[in-house]
PDB file of C-alpha atoms in Angstrom:
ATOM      1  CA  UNK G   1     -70.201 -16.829 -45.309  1.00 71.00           C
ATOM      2  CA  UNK G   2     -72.550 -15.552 -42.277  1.00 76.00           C
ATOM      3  CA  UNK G   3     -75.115 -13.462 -42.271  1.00 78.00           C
ATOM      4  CA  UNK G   4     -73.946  -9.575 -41.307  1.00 75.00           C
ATOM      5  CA  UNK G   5     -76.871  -8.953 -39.008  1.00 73.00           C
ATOM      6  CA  UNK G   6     -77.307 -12.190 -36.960  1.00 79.00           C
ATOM      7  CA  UNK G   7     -74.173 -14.050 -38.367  1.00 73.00           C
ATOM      8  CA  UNK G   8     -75.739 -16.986 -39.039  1.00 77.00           C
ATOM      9  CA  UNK G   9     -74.219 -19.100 -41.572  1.00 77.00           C
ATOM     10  CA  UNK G  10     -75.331 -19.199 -44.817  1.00 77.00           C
ATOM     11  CA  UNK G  11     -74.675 -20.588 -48.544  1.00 72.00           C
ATOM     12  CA  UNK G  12     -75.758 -20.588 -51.821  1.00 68.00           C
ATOM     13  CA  UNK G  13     -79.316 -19.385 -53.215  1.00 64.00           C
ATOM     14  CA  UNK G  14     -80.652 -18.151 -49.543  1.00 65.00           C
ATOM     15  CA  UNK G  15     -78.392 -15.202 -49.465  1.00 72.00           C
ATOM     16  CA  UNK G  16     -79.272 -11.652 -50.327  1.00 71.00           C
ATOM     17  CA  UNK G  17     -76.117  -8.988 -51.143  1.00 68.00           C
ATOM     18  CA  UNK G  18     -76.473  -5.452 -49.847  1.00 69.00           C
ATOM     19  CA  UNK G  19     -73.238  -4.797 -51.584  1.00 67.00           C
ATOM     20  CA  UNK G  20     -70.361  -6.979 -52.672  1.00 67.00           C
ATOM     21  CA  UNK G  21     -69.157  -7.324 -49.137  1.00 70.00           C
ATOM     22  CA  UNK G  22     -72.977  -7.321 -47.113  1.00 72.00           C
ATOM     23  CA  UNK G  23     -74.685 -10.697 -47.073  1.00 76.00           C
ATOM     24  CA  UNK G  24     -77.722 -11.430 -45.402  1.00 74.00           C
ATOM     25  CA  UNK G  25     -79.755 -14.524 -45.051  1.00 77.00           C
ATOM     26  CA  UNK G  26     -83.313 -14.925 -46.101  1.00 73.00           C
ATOM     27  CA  UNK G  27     -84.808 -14.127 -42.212  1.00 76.00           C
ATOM     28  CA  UNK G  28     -82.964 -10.741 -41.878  1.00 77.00           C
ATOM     29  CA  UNK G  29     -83.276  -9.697 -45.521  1.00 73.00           C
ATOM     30  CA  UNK G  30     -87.082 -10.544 -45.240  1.00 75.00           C
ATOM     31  CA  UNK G  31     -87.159  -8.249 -41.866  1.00 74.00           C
ATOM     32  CA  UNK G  32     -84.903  -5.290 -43.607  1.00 71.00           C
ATOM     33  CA  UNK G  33     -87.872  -5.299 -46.226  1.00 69.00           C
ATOM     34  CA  UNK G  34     -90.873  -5.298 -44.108  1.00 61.00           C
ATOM     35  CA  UNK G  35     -88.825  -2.237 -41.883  1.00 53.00           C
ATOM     36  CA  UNK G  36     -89.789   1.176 -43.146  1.00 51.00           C
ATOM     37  CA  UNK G  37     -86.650   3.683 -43.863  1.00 51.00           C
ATOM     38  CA  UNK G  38     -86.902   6.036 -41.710  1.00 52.00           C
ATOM     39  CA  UNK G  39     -84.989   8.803 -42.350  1.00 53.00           C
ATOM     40  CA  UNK G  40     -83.834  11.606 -39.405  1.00 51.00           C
ATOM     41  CA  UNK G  41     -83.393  15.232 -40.480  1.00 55.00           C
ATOM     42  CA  UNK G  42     -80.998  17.231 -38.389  1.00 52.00           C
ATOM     43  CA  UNK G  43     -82.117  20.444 -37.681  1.00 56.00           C
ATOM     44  CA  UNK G  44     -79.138  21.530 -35.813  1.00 52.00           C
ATOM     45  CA  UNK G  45     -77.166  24.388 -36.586  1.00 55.00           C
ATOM     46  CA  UNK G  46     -73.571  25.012 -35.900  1.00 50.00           C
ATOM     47  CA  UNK G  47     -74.703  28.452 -33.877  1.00 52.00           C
ATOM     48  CA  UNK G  48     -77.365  26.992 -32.160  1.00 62.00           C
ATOM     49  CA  UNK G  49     -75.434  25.241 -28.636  1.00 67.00           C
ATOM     50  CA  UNK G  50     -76.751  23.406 -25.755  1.00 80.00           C
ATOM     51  CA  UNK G  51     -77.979  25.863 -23.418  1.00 89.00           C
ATOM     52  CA  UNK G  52     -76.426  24.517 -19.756  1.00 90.00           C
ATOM     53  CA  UNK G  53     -72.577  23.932 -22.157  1.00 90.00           C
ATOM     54  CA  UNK G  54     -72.893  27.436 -22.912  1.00 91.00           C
ATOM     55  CA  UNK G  55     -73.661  28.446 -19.689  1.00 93.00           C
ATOM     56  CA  UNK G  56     -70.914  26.646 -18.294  1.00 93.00           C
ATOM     57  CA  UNK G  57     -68.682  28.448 -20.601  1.00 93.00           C
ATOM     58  CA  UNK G  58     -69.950  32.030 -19.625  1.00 94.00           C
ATOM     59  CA  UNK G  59     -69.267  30.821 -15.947  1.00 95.00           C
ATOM     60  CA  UNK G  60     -65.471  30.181 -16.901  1.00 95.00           C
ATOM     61  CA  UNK G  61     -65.158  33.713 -18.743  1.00 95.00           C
ATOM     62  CA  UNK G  62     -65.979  35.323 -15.778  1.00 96.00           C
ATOM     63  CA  UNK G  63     -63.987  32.978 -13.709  1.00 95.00           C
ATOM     64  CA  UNK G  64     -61.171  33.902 -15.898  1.00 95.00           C
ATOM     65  CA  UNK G  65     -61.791  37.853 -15.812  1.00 96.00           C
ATOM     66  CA  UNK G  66     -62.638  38.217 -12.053  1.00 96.00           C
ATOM     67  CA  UNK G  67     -59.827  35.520 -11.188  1.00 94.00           C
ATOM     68  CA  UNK G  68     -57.404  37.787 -13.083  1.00 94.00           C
ATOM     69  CA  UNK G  69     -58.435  41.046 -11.677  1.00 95.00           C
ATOM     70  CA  UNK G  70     -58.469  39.102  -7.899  1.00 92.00           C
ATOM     71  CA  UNK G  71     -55.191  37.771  -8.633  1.00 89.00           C
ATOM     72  CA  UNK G  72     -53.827  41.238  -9.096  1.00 89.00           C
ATOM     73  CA  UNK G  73     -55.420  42.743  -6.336  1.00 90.00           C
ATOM     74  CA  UNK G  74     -54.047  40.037  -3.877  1.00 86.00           C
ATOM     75  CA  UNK G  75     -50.079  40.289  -5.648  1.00 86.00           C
ATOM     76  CA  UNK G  76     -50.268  44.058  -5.037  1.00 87.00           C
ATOM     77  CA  UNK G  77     -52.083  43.874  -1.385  1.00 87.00           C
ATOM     78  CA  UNK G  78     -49.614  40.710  -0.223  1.00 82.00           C
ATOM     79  CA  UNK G  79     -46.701  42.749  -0.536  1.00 79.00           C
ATOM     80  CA  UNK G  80     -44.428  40.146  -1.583  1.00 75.00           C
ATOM     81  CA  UNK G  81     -42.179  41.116  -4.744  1.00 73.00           C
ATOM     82  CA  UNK G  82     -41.689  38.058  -6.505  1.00 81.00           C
ATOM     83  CA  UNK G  83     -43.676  38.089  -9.812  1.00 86.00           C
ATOM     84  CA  UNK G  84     -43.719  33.910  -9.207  1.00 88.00           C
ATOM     85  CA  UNK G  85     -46.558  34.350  -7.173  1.00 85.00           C
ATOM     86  CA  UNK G  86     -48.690  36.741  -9.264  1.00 88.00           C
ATOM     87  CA  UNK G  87     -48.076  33.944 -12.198  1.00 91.00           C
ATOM     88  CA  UNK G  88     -49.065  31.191 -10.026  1.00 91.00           C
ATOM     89  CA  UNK G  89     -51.944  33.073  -9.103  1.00 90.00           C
ATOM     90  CA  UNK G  90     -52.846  33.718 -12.920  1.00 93.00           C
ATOM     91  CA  UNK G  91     -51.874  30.050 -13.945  1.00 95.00           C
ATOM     92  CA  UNK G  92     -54.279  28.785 -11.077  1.00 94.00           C
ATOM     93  CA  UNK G  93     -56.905  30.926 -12.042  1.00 95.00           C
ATOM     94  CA  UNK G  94     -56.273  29.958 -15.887  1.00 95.00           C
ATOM     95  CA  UNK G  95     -56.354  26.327 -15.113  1.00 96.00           C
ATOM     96  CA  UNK G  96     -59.492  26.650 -13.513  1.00 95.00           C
ATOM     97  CA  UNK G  97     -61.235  28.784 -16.148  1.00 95.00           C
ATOM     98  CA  UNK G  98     -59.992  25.719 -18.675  1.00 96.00           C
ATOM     99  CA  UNK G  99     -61.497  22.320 -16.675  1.00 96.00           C
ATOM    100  CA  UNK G 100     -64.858  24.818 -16.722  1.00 95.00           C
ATOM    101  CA  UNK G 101     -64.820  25.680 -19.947  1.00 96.00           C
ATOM    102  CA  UNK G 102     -63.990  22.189 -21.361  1.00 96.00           C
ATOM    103  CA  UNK G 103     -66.442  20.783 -19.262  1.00 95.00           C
ATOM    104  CA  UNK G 104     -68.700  22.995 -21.266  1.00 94.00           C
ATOM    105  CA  UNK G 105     -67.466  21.844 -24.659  1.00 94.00           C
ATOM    106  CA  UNK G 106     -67.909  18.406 -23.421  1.00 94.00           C
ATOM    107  CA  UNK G 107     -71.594  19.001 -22.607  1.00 93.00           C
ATOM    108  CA  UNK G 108     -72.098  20.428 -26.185  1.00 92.00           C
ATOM    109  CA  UNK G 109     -70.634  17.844 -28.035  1.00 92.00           C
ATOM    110  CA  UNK G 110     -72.494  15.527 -26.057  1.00 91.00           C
ATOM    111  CA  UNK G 111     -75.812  17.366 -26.765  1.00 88.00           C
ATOM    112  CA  UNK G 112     -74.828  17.455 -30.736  1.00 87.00           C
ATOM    113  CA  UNK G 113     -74.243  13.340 -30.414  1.00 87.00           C
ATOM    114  CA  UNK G 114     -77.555  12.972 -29.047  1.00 84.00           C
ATOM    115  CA  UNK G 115     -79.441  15.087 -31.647  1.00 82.00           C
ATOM    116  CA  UNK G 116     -77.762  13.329 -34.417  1.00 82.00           C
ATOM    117  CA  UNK G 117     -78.834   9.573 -33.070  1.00 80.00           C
ATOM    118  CA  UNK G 118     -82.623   8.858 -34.136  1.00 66.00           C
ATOM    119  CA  UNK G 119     -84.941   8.000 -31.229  1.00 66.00           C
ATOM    120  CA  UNK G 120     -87.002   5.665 -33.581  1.00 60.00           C
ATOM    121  CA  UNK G 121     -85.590   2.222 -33.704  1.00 56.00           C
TER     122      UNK G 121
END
């Protein structure tokens, strides 16, 4: 069997079990023992967000809202009678205000990961 940490091979008496499937050999198991736990508290509540994700968000809401209300104003100025364009305009403008916004999710998440991995090593 080898050794889960530096998968050295090892038999017999030199092995130490963490559990039933965990072996170590006498070098790691002595270094696990001398290594104080430390234990990370996360302080991190769901409400509480990364502040530049949740700006990023606010910027697509108002992308989304002003995009809308341009998108109108430019169908009804244009002249041109075909409600296609007015729902390209408002699918471009929603497509937009979606890569923003999940760019913003994507920076929160990233800022949860981080507060969740301990520093101390």
């Amino acid at each position: 069997m080898k050794c889960i940490l530096c998968a050295k091979e090892i038999h017999g008496e030199n092995v130490k079990w963490i559990n039933e499937n965990s072996p170590l050999c006498e070098k790691c198991a002595a270094l696990t023992e001398k290594k104080e736990e430390t234990s990370f508290e996360y302080n991190h509540t769901e409400s509480e967000k990364n502040e530049t994700g949740a700006m990023i968000q606010t910027v697509a809401k108002i992308i989304w809202i002003l995009g809308a209300i341009t998108a109108i104003i430019l169908f009804v100025v244009s002249g041109v009678a075909s409600i296609i364009v007015l729902v390209s305009y408002l699918f471009a403008v929603f497509v937009s205000g979606l890569l923003m916004y999940g760019l913003g999710e994507i920076i929160i998440l990233l800022g949860q990961i981080k507060d969740k991995i301990s520093t101390k090593r």
